């Protein structure tokens, strides 16, 4: 197997290949004068290629399709498409008539040139049901738990009920307690947001979410946890978009924050490369 990375995932792709002890190939991406993308993959001999490309922002989606097409043209028999961060995953249902189910549209197009899809901490499991090829859903639980262990975290909190299982799995790796935040209305004007079951007073707490976008969710959660006496607060996500003034907001709200390298940035301090490498090895042994 060869690892072929698009420009959104060069560093991650290189680490995956290093972990697996296989060749790493970086697609060359340039632009035509009108702005359209031109992709060229250095040719190689192999039956299988794993393309690693985060589909965010928009240009990276087109780039992925061009890389997949180049690999088919080269005669590669098995294309495994690894999408560390699946862009458009948050619109996974209709909120108003006439909308697109964007995550489904992405899945349908991604699978055209894929024999296997590999996703990482997808925003919703439903996304997997839109593929008609074999799929794998990987999780950043272990590397996130390792990062938190170094910080002696003893409580893992999900900012909402939907992320409860993520918090539970991270906590189990750490040997910590876990919970999720729940909103309770005290009166017409007063709402309190606090862990459903746990008391965080004097605890070293980690807020774990799948995505940090504007940082609003983490900032709000942290404010409440501080009021309830948390000693220190860390925030970790798999996919760090860090939109607008998110970094400023987070710096003021938590003791330290980090994301994985599904979206490469200066805050990608946790790598999912080992998780992906291990899975790809299992998919194509030898
Ligand atoms: C929401 O469903 C996600 O799990 C995240 O909580 C959300 O995307 C975070 O967004 P923001 O950082 O803008 O609050």
PDB file of C-alpha atoms and ligand atoms in Angstrom:
ATOM      1  CA  UNK A   1       0.000   0.000   0.000  1.00  0.00           C
ATOM      2  CA  UNK A   2       1.062   3.570  -0.657  1.00  0.00           C
ATOM      3  CA  UNK A   3      -0.136   6.590   1.298  1.00  0.00           C
ATOM      4  CA  UNK A   4      -1.082   9.472  -0.981  1.00  0.00           C
ATOM      5  CA  UNK A   5      -1.835  12.769   0.730  1.00  0.00           C
ATOM      6  CA  UNK A   6      -3.662  15.799  -0.566  1.00  0.00           C
ATOM      7  CA  UNK A   7      -2.515  19.255   0.507  1.00  0.00           C
ATOM      8  CA  UNK A   8      -4.897  19.350   3.497  1.00  0.00           C
ATOM      9  CA  UNK A   9      -3.272  16.324   5.122  1.00  0.00           C
ATOM     10  CA  UNK A  10       0.410  16.237   4.153  1.00  0.00           C
ATOM     11  CA  UNK A  11       1.818  16.100   7.682  1.00  0.00           C
ATOM     12  CA  UNK A  12      -0.714  13.545   8.860  1.00  0.00           C
ATOM     13  CA  UNK A  13      -0.251  11.427   5.715  1.00  0.00           C
ATOM     14  CA  UNK A  14       3.522  11.419   6.204  1.00  0.00           C
ATOM     15  CA  UNK A  15       3.140  10.302   9.821  1.00  0.00           C
ATOM     16  CA  UNK A  16       0.709   7.528   8.846  1.00  0.00           C
ATOM     17  CA  UNK A  17       3.142   6.218   6.230  1.00  0.00           C
ATOM     18  CA  UNK A  18       5.989   6.430   8.774  1.00  0.00           C
ATOM     19  CA  UNK A  19       3.979   4.445  11.303  1.00  0.00           C
ATOM     20  CA  UNK A  20       3.173   1.793   8.718  1.00  0.00           C
ATOM     21  CA  UNK A  21       6.644   1.693   7.185  1.00  0.00           C
ATOM     22  CA  UNK A  22       5.233   2.264   3.661  1.00  0.00           C
ATOM     23  CA  UNK A  23       5.954   4.854   0.971  1.00  0.00           C
ATOM     24  CA  UNK A  24       4.495   8.328   1.261  1.00  0.00           C
ATOM     25  CA  UNK A  25       3.459  10.251  -1.824  1.00  0.00           C
ATOM     26  CA  UNK A  26       2.381  13.860  -1.814  1.00  0.00           C
ATOM     27  CA  UNK A  27       0.081  14.965  -4.619  1.00  0.00           C
ATOM     28  CA  UNK A  28       1.370  18.049  -6.419  1.00  0.00           C
ATOM     29  CA  UNK A  29      -1.295  20.720  -6.495  1.00  0.00           C
ATOM     30  CA  UNK A  30      -1.100  23.874  -8.573  1.00  0.00           C
ATOM     31  CA  UNK A  31      -3.607  26.282 -10.066  1.00  0.00           C
ATOM     32  CA  UNK A  32      -4.495  27.268 -13.600  1.00  0.00           C
ATOM     33  CA  UNK A  33      -4.600  31.011 -14.300  1.00  0.00           C
ATOM     34  CA  UNK A  34      -8.393  30.987 -13.830  1.00  0.00           C
ATOM     35  CA  UNK A  35      -7.996  29.528 -10.332  1.00  0.00           C
ATOM     36  CA  UNK A  36      -9.009  25.957 -11.177  1.00  0.00           C
ATOM     37  CA  UNK A  37      -6.948  23.251  -9.494  1.00  0.00           C
ATOM     38  CA  UNK A  38      -4.436  21.029 -11.257  1.00  0.00           C
ATOM     39  CA  UNK A  39      -3.399  17.827  -9.522  1.00  0.00           C
ATOM     40  CA  UNK A  40      -0.570  15.465 -10.414  1.00  0.00           C
ATOM     41  CA  UNK A  41       0.268  12.366  -8.401  1.00  0.00           C
ATOM     42  CA  UNK A  42       3.829  11.053  -8.873  1.00  0.00           C
ATOM     43  CA  UNK A  43       3.356   7.629 -10.487  1.00  0.00           C
ATOM     44  CA  UNK A  44       4.062   4.404  -8.570  1.00  0.00           C
ATOM     45  CA  UNK A  45       3.543   0.671  -8.833  1.00  0.00           C
ATOM     46  CA  UNK A  46       1.069  -0.806  -6.356  1.00  0.00           C
ATOM     47  CA  UNK A  47      -2.410  -2.297  -6.284  1.00  0.00           C
ATOM     48  CA  UNK A  48      -3.610  -0.284  -3.303  1.00  0.00           C
ATOM     49  CA  UNK A  49      -3.459   3.362  -2.330  1.00  0.00           C
ATOM     50  CA  UNK A  50      -4.893   5.125   0.710  1.00  0.00           C
ATOM     51  CA  UNK A  51      -5.700   8.743  -0.111  1.00  0.00           C
ATOM     52  CA  UNK A  52      -5.594  10.942   2.967  1.00  0.00           C
ATOM     53  CA  UNK A  53      -7.344  14.272   2.597  1.00  0.00           C
ATOM     54  CA  UNK A  54      -9.427  16.377   4.930  1.00  0.00           C
ATOM     55  CA  UNK A  55     -12.361  17.795   2.971  1.00  0.00           C
ATOM     56  CA  UNK A  56     -12.209  21.301   4.405  1.00  0.00           C
ATOM     57  CA  UNK A  57     -12.146  24.028   3.230  1.00  0.00           C
ATOM     58  CA  UNK A  58     -14.031  23.735  -0.075  1.00  0.00           C
ATOM     59  CA  UNK A  59     -11.025  23.535  -2.433  1.00  0.00           C
ATOM     60  CA  UNK A  60      -9.787  20.437  -0.629  1.00  0.00           C
ATOM     61  CA  UNK A  61     -12.917  18.569  -1.751  1.00  0.00           C
ATOM     62  CA  UNK A  62     -12.194  19.213  -5.433  1.00  0.00           C
ATOM     63  CA  UNK A  63      -8.583  18.258  -4.818  1.00  0.00           C
ATOM     64  CA  UNK A  64      -9.668  14.915  -3.359  1.00  0.00           C
ATOM     65  CA  UNK A  65     -11.820  14.122  -6.398  1.00  0.00           C
ATOM     66  CA  UNK A  66      -8.920  14.935  -8.737  1.00  0.00           C
ATOM     67  CA  UNK A  67      -6.484  12.763  -6.753  1.00  0.00           C
ATOM     68  CA  UNK A  68      -8.926   9.853  -6.775  1.00  0.00           C
ATOM     69  CA  UNK A  69      -9.397  10.264 -10.536  1.00  0.00           C
ATOM     70  CA  UNK A  70      -5.622  10.359 -11.095  1.00  0.00           C
ATOM     71  CA  UNK A  71      -5.220   7.138  -9.108  1.00  0.00           C
ATOM     72  CA  UNK A  72      -7.919   5.335 -11.116  1.00  0.00           C
ATOM     73  CA  UNK A  73      -6.313   6.598 -14.317  1.00  0.00           C
ATOM     74  CA  UNK A  74      -3.005   5.150 -13.071  1.00  0.00           C
ATOM     75  CA  UNK A  75      -4.718   1.771 -12.736  1.00  0.00           C
ATOM     76  CA  UNK A  76      -4.714   1.510  -8.933  1.00  0.00           C
ATOM     77  CA  UNK A  77      -7.122  -1.323  -8.127  1.00  0.00           C
ATOM     78  CA  UNK A  78      -8.074  -0.471  -4.555  1.00  0.00           C
ATOM     79  CA  UNK A  79      -8.525   3.111  -3.414  1.00  0.00           C
ATOM     80  CA  UNK A  80      -9.092   3.582   0.310  1.00  0.00           C
ATOM     81  CA  UNK A  81     -10.314   7.116   0.960  1.00  0.00           C
ATOM     82  CA  UNK A  82      -9.320   8.353   4.414  1.00  0.00           C
ATOM     83  CA  UNK A  83     -11.049  11.593   5.393  1.00  0.00           C
ATOM     84  CA  UNK A  84      -9.626  12.801   8.721  1.00  0.00           C
ATOM     85  CA  UNK A  85     -12.176  15.645   8.955  1.00  0.00           C
ATOM     86  CA  UNK A  86     -15.339  15.251   6.910  1.00  0.00           C
ATOM     87  CA  UNK A  87     -16.430  18.746   5.842  1.00  0.00           C
ATOM     88  CA  UNK A  88     -20.178  19.481   5.634  1.00  0.00           C
ATOM     89  CA  UNK A  89     -20.867  16.782   8.237  1.00  0.00           C
ATOM     90  CA  UNK A  90     -22.927  19.062  10.459  1.00  0.00           C
ATOM     91  CA  UNK A  91     -25.793  19.376   7.959  1.00  0.00           C
ATOM     92  CA  UNK A  92     -26.875  15.745   8.260  1.00  0.00           C
ATOM     93  CA  UNK A  93     -30.623  16.355   8.131  1.00  0.00           C
ATOM     94  CA  UNK A  94     -33.155  18.810   6.773  1.00  0.00           C
ATOM     95  CA  UNK A  95     -33.771  21.796   8.998  1.00  0.00           C
ATOM     96  CA  UNK A  96     -36.006  23.536   6.417  1.00  0.00           C
ATOM     97  CA  UNK A  97     -37.709  22.459   3.182  1.00  0.00           C
ATOM     98  CA  UNK A  98     -35.615  22.887   0.060  1.00  0.00           C
ATOM     99  CA  UNK A  99     -32.271  22.363   1.807  1.00  0.00           C
ATOM    100  CA  UNK A 100     -29.654  19.824   0.815  1.00  0.00           C
ATOM    101  CA  UNK A 101     -28.499  17.110   3.188  1.00  0.00           C
ATOM    102  CA  UNK A 102     -24.927  18.232   2.641  1.00  0.00           C
ATOM    103  CA  UNK A 103     -23.236  15.354   4.459  1.00  0.00           C
ATOM    104  CA  UNK A 104     -25.097  12.880   2.233  1.00  0.00           C
ATOM    105  CA  UNK A 105     -24.146  14.801  -0.920  1.00  0.00           C
ATOM    106  CA  UNK A 106     -20.482  14.563   0.141  1.00  0.00           C
ATOM    107  CA  UNK A 107     -20.697  10.831   0.902  1.00  0.00           C
ATOM    108  CA  UNK A 108     -22.281  10.076  -2.475  1.00  0.00           C
ATOM    109  CA  UNK A 109     -19.582  11.938  -4.370  1.00  0.00           C
ATOM    110  CA  UNK A 110     -16.661  10.677  -2.301  1.00  0.00           C
ATOM    111  CA  UNK A 111     -17.578   7.059  -2.933  1.00  0.00           C
ATOM    112  CA  UNK A 112     -17.580   7.345  -6.734  1.00  0.00           C
ATOM    113  CA  UNK A 113     -13.843   6.593  -6.883  1.00  0.00           C
ATOM    114  CA  UNK A 114     -13.455   4.756  -3.572  1.00  0.00           C
ATOM    115  CA  UNK A 115     -13.429   1.100  -2.662  1.00  0.00           C
ATOM    116  CA  UNK A 116     -13.422   1.772   1.083  1.00  0.00           C
ATOM    117  CA  UNK A 117     -14.176   4.851   3.162  1.00  0.00           C
ATOM    118  CA  UNK A 118     -12.412   5.603   6.450  1.00  0.00           C
ATOM    119  CA  UNK A 119     -13.782   8.413   8.638  1.00  0.00           C
ATOM    120  CA  UNK A 120     -12.586   9.793  11.962  1.00  0.00           C
ATOM    121  CA  UNK A 121     -14.953  10.940  14.732  1.00  0.00           C
ATOM    122  CA  UNK A 122     -17.745  11.720  12.277  1.00  0.00           C
ATOM    123  CA  UNK A 123     -20.246  14.246  13.551  1.00  0.00           C
ATOM    124  CA  UNK A 124     -23.049  11.700  13.065  1.00  0.00           C
ATOM    125  CA  UNK A 125     -23.043   7.939  12.513  1.00  0.00           C
ATOM    126  CA  UNK A 126     -25.801   8.435   9.908  1.00  0.00           C
ATOM    127  CA  UNK A 127     -23.114   9.559   7.467  1.00  0.00           C
ATOM    128  CA  UNK A 128     -21.869   5.974   7.251  1.00  0.00           C
ATOM    129  CA  UNK A 129     -25.289   4.776   6.068  1.00  0.00           C
ATOM    130  CA  UNK A 130     -25.010   6.890   2.913  1.00  0.00           C
ATOM    131  CA  UNK A 131     -22.042   4.932   1.593  1.00  0.00           C
ATOM    132  CA  UNK A 132     -22.647   1.776  -0.403  1.00  0.00           C
ATOM    133  CA  UNK A 133     -18.975   0.723  -0.165  1.00  0.00           C
ATOM    134  CA  UNK A 134     -17.346  -0.768   2.965  1.00  0.00           C
ATOM    135  CA  UNK A 135     -16.784   1.851   5.668  1.00  0.00           C
ATOM    136  CA  UNK A 136     -14.734   2.212   8.853  1.00  0.00           C
ATOM    137  CA  UNK A 137     -15.321   4.721  11.625  1.00  0.00           C
ATOM    138  CA  UNK A 138     -12.228   5.447  13.729  1.00  0.00           C
ATOM    139  CA  UNK A 139     -11.980   7.431  16.958  1.00  0.00           C
ATOM    140  CA  UNK A 140      -9.374   9.695  18.493  1.00  0.00           C
ATOM    141  CA  UNK A 141     -10.204   8.423  21.985  1.00  0.00           C
ATOM    142  CA  UNK A 142      -6.795   6.930  22.820  1.00  0.00           C
ATOM    143  CA  UNK A 143      -4.504   9.790  21.752  1.00  0.00           C
ATOM    144  CA  UNK A 144      -6.842  12.301  23.408  1.00  0.00           C
ATOM    145  CA  UNK A 145      -6.858  10.276  26.635  1.00  0.00           C
ATOM    146  CA  UNK A 146      -3.030  10.095  26.577  1.00  0.00           C
ATOM    147  CA  UNK A 147      -2.796  13.902  26.290  1.00  0.00           C
ATOM    148  CA  UNK A 148      -5.212  14.350  29.186  1.00  0.00           C
ATOM    149  CA  UNK A 149      -3.413  11.763  31.316  1.00  0.00           C
ATOM    150  CA  UNK A 150      -0.277  13.936  31.243  1.00  0.00           C
ATOM    151  CA  UNK A 151      -2.406  16.678  32.778  1.00  0.00           C
ATOM    152  CA  UNK A 152      -3.817  14.493  35.567  1.00  0.00           C
ATOM    153  CA  UNK A 153      -7.411  15.053  34.467  1.00  0.00           C
ATOM    154  CA  UNK A 154      -9.884  13.306  36.752  1.00  0.00           C
ATOM    155  CA  UNK A 155     -13.248  14.314  35.227  1.00  0.00           C
ATOM    156  CA  UNK A 156     -14.216  14.249  31.529  1.00  0.00           C
ATOM    157  CA  UNK A 157     -17.235  16.292  30.514  1.00  0.00           C
ATOM    158  CA  UNK A 158     -19.181  16.415  27.256  1.00  0.00           C
ATOM    159  CA  UNK A 159     -20.735  19.833  26.624  1.00  0.00           C
ATOM    160  CA  UNK A 160     -23.959  18.092  25.517  1.00  0.00           C
ATOM    161  CA  UNK A 161     -25.806  14.808  25.879  1.00  0.00           C
ATOM    162  CA  UNK A 162     -25.007  13.872  22.264  1.00  0.00           C
ATOM    163  CA  UNK A 163     -21.294  13.636  23.090  1.00  0.00           C
ATOM    164  CA  UNK A 164     -21.781  11.577  26.250  1.00  0.00           C
ATOM    165  CA  UNK A 165     -20.330   8.369  24.810  1.00  0.00           C
ATOM    166  CA  UNK A 166     -17.226  10.190  23.564  1.00  0.00           C
ATOM    167  CA  UNK A 167     -16.628  11.515  27.107  1.00  0.00           C
ATOM    168  CA  UNK A 168     -17.274   8.048  28.537  1.00  0.00           C
ATOM    169  CA  UNK A 169     -14.736   6.305  26.273  1.00  0.00           C
ATOM    170  CA  UNK A 170     -12.052   8.943  26.880  1.00  0.00           C
ATOM    171  CA  UNK A 171     -12.699   8.727  30.638  1.00  0.00           C
ATOM    172  CA  UNK A 172     -12.480   4.937  30.589  1.00  0.00           C
ATOM    173  CA  UNK A 173      -9.030   5.125  28.957  1.00  0.00           C
ATOM    174  CA  UNK A 174      -7.978   7.621  31.611  1.00  0.00           C
ATOM    175  CA  UNK A 175      -9.581   5.911  34.556  1.00  0.00           C
ATOM    176  CA  UNK A 176     -11.521   9.137  35.234  1.00  0.00           C
ATOM    177  CA  UNK A 177     -15.152  10.017  35.950  1.00  0.00           C
ATOM    178  CA  UNK A 178     -17.391  11.336  33.170  1.00  0.00           C
ATOM    179  CA  UNK A 179     -20.596  13.275  32.705  1.00  0.00           C
ATOM    180  CA  UNK A 180     -22.352  15.708  30.375  1.00  0.00           C
ATOM    181  CA  UNK A 181     -23.665  19.208  30.878  1.00  0.00           C
ATOM    182  CA  UNK A 182     -27.372  19.679  31.316  1.00  0.00           C
ATOM    183  CA  UNK A 183     -29.400  22.853  31.218  1.00  0.00           C
ATOM    184  CA  UNK A 184     -31.924  23.270  34.040  1.00  0.00           C
ATOM    185  CA  UNK A 185     -34.389  26.153  34.174  1.00  0.00           C
ATOM    186  CA  UNK A 186     -34.572  27.500  37.726  1.00  0.00           C
ATOM    187  CA  UNK A 187     -37.097  30.253  36.989  1.00  0.00           C
ATOM    188  CA  UNK A 188     -38.397  32.354  34.100  1.00  0.00           C
ATOM    189  CA  UNK A 189     -35.064  34.207  33.909  1.00  0.00           C
ATOM    190  CA  UNK A 190     -32.616  31.805  35.481  1.00  0.00           C
ATOM    191  CA  UNK A 191     -30.991  28.836  33.760  1.00  0.00           C
ATOM    192  CA  UNK A 192     -28.150  26.781  35.204  1.00  0.00           C
ATOM    193  CA  UNK A 193     -25.879  24.606  33.107  1.00  0.00           C
ATOM    194  CA  UNK A 194     -24.079  21.962  35.143  1.00  0.00           C
ATOM    195  CA  UNK A 195     -22.899  18.368  35.018  1.00  0.00           C
ATOM    196  CA  UNK A 196     -25.892  16.076  35.276  1.00  0.00           C
ATOM    197  CA  UNK A 197     -24.505  13.923  38.087  1.00  0.00           C
ATOM    198  CA  UNK A 198     -21.019  14.980  39.156  1.00  0.00           C
ATOM    199  CA  UNK A 199     -19.656  17.641  41.452  1.00  0.00           C
ATOM    200  CA  UNK A 200     -16.599  19.246  39.801  1.00  0.00           C
ATOM    201  CA  UNK A 201     -15.470  21.233  42.848  1.00  0.00           C
ATOM    202  CA  UNK A 202     -11.688  20.967  43.195  1.00  0.00           C
ATOM    203  CA  UNK A 203     -11.455  18.658  40.156  1.00  0.00           C
ATOM    204  CA  UNK A 204      -9.177  18.784  37.121  1.00  0.00           C
ATOM    205  CA  UNK A 205     -11.704  18.761  34.323  1.00  0.00           C
ATOM    206  CA  UNK A 206     -11.477  18.126  30.579  1.00  0.00           C
ATOM    207  CA  UNK A 207     -14.217  19.244  28.204  1.00  0.00           C
ATOM    208  CA  UNK A 208     -14.146  16.934  25.199  1.00  0.00           C
ATOM    209  CA  UNK A 209     -16.033  17.678  21.968  1.00  0.00           C
ATOM    210  CA  UNK A 210     -15.870  16.439  18.381  1.00  0.00           C
ATOM    211  CA  UNK A 211     -15.523  19.914  16.835  1.00  0.00           C
ATOM    212  CA  UNK A 212     -14.417  23.318  18.068  1.00  0.00           C
ATOM    213  CA  UNK A 213     -15.613  25.915  15.608  1.00  0.00           C
ATOM    214  CA  UNK A 214     -16.156  29.384  17.076  1.00  0.00           C
ATOM    215  CA  UNK A 215     -15.198  28.186  20.553  1.00  0.00           C
ATOM    216  CA  UNK A 216     -18.552  29.369  21.961  1.00  0.00           C
ATOM    217  CA  UNK A 217     -19.629  25.958  23.259  1.00  0.00           C
ATOM    218  CA  UNK A 218     -16.372  25.409  25.170  1.00  0.00           C
ATOM    219  CA  UNK A 219     -16.266  28.980  26.520  1.00  0.00           C
ATOM    220  CA  UNK A 220     -19.826  28.689  27.878  1.00  0.00           C
ATOM    221  CA  UNK A 221     -19.184  25.250  29.361  1.00  0.00           C
ATOM    222  CA  UNK A 222     -15.957  26.384  30.977  1.00  0.00           C
ATOM    223  CA  UNK A 223     -17.566  29.452  32.527  1.00  0.00           C
ATOM    224  CA  UNK A 224     -20.159  27.242  34.216  1.00  0.00           C
ATOM    225  CA  UNK A 225     -17.624  24.662  35.393  1.00  0.00           C
ATOM    226  CA  UNK A 226     -15.445  27.392  36.916  1.00  0.00           C
ATOM    227  CA  UNK A 227     -18.463  28.788  38.779  1.00  0.00           C
ATOM    228  CA  UNK A 228     -19.031  25.290  40.136  1.00  0.00           C
ATOM    229  CA  UNK A 229     -15.480  25.207  41.508  1.00  0.00           C
ATOM    230  CA  UNK A 230     -13.434  23.241  38.940  1.00  0.00           C
ATOM    231  CA  UNK A 231      -9.731  23.639  39.815  1.00  0.00           C
ATOM    232  CA  UNK A 232      -8.406  23.548  36.244  1.00  0.00           C
ATOM    233  CA  UNK A 233     -10.106  23.117  32.891  1.00  0.00           C
ATOM    234  CA  UNK A 234      -8.695  21.651  29.682  1.00  0.00           C
ATOM    235  CA  UNK A 235     -10.520  21.581  26.346  1.00  0.00           C
ATOM    236  CA  UNK A 236      -9.847  19.026  23.648  1.00  0.00           C
ATOM    237  CA  UNK A 237     -11.501  18.302  20.338  1.00  0.00           C
ATOM    238  CA  UNK A 238     -10.825  15.998  17.435  1.00  0.00           C
ATOM    239  CA  UNK A 239     -11.492  18.584  14.721  1.00  0.00           C
ATOM    240  CA  UNK A 240     -10.221  22.098  15.447  1.00  0.00           C
ATOM    241  CA  UNK A 241     -11.688  24.591  12.996  1.00  0.00           C
ATOM    242  CA  UNK A 242     -10.932  27.600  15.251  1.00  0.00           C
ATOM    243  CA  UNK A 243     -13.108  30.059  13.336  1.00  0.00           C
ATOM    244  CA  UNK A 244     -13.040  33.832  13.876  1.00  0.00           C
ATOM    245  CA  UNK A 245     -11.766  34.726  17.376  1.00  0.00           C
ATOM    246  CA  UNK A 246     -12.052  31.168  18.724  1.00  0.00           C
ATOM    247  CA  UNK A 247      -8.414  31.041  19.858  1.00  0.00           C
ATOM    248  CA  UNK A 248      -8.751  34.257  21.845  1.00  0.00           C
ATOM    249  CA  UNK A 249     -12.022  33.044  23.370  1.00  0.00           C
ATOM    250  CA  UNK A 250     -10.534  29.687  24.355  1.00  0.00           C
ATOM    251  CA  UNK A 251      -7.329  31.204  25.739  1.00  0.00           C
ATOM    252  CA  UNK A 252      -9.421  33.317  28.107  1.00  0.00           C
ATOM    253  CA  UNK A 253     -11.711  30.445  29.058  1.00  0.00           C
ATOM    254  CA  UNK A 254      -9.579  27.353  29.726  1.00  0.00           C
ATOM    255  CA  UNK A 255      -6.143  26.535  31.140  1.00  0.00           C
ATOM    256  CA  UNK A 256      -5.039  24.818  27.931  1.00  0.00           C
ATOM    257  CA  UNK A 257      -6.677  23.553  24.748  1.00  0.00           C
ATOM    258  CA  UNK A 258      -5.669  21.286  21.903  1.00  0.00           C
ATOM    259  CA  UNK A 259      -7.009  19.542  18.851  1.00  0.00           C
ATOM    260  CA  UNK A 260      -5.840  16.534  16.892  1.00  0.00           C
ATOM    261  CA  UNK A 261      -4.202  16.808  13.486  1.00  0.00           C
ATOM    262  CA  UNK A 262      -7.304  15.934  11.423  1.00  0.00           C
ATOM    263  CA  UNK A 263      -7.238  19.648  10.589  1.00  0.00           C
ATOM    264  CA  UNK A 264      -3.631  20.800  10.655  1.00  0.00           C
ATOM    265  CA  UNK A 265      -2.951  23.948  12.702  1.00  0.00           C
ATOM    266  CA  UNK A 266      -0.604  25.196  15.404  1.00  0.00           C
ATOM    267  CA  UNK A 267      -3.104  23.755  17.902  1.00  0.00           C
ATOM    268  CA  UNK A 268      -2.905  20.196  16.500  1.00  0.00           C
ATOM    269  CA  UNK A 269      -0.960  18.844  19.419  1.00  0.00           C
ATOM    270  CA  UNK A 270      -2.402  15.346  19.384  1.00  0.00           C
ATOM    271  CA  UNK A 271      -1.888  13.005  16.439  1.00  0.00           C
ATOM    272  CA  UNK A 272      -4.394  10.478  15.134  1.00  0.00           C
ATOM    273  CA  UNK A 273      -1.734   8.980  12.831  1.00  0.00           C
ATOM    274  CA  UNK A 274      -1.239   5.812  14.902  1.00  0.00           C
ATOM    275  CA  UNK A 275      -4.971   5.099  14.982  1.00  0.00           C
ATOM    276  CA  UNK A 276      -5.262   5.426  11.195  1.00  0.00           C
ATOM    277  CA  UNK A 277      -2.021   3.526  10.506  1.00  0.00           C
ATOM    278  CA  UNK A 278      -3.104   0.597  12.676  1.00  0.00           C
ATOM    279  CA  UNK A 279      -6.430   0.384  10.881  1.00  0.00           C
ATOM    280  CA  UNK A 280      -4.944   0.631   7.374  1.00  0.00           C
ATOM    281  CA  UNK A 281      -2.496  -2.154   8.251  1.00  0.00           C
ATOM    282  CA  UNK A 282      -5.419  -4.334   9.263  1.00  0.00           C
ATOM    283  CA  UNK A 283      -7.261  -3.509   6.017  1.00  0.00           C
ATOM    284  CA  UNK A 284      -4.342  -4.406   3.765  1.00  0.00           C
ATOM    285  CA  UNK A 285      -1.928  -6.647   5.618  1.00  0.00           C
ATOM    286  CA  UNK A 286       1.408  -7.536   4.059  1.00  0.00           C
TER     287      UNK A 286
HETATM  288  C1  LIG B   1     -22.053  20.526  17.875  1.00  0.00           C
HETATM  289  O1  LIG B   1     -22.946  19.736  17.615  1.00  0.00           O
HETATM  290  C2  LIG B   1     -20.632  20.111  17.918  1.00  0.00           C
HETATM  291  O2  LIG B   1     -20.474  18.890  18.598  1.00  0.00           O
HETATM  292  C3  LIG B   1     -19.775  21.176  18.575  1.00  0.00           C
HETATM  293  O3  LIG B   1     -20.186  21.316  19.936  1.00  0.00           O
HETATM  294  C4  LIG B   1     -19.936  22.505  17.875  1.00  0.00           C
HETATM  295  O4  LIG B   1     -19.715  22.366  16.503  1.00  0.00           O
HETATM  296  C5  LIG B   1     -18.955  23.505  18.453  1.00  0.00           C
HETATM  297  O5  LIG B   1     -19.150  24.744  17.812  1.00  0.00           O
HETATM  298  P1  LIG B   1     -18.634  26.096  18.459  1.00  0.00           P
HETATM  299  O6  LIG B   1     -17.176  25.924  18.741  1.00  0.00           O
HETATM  300  O7  LIG B   1     -18.901  27.120  17.389  1.00  0.00           O
HETATM  301  O8  LIG B   1     -19.427  26.363  19.671  1.00  0.00           O
END
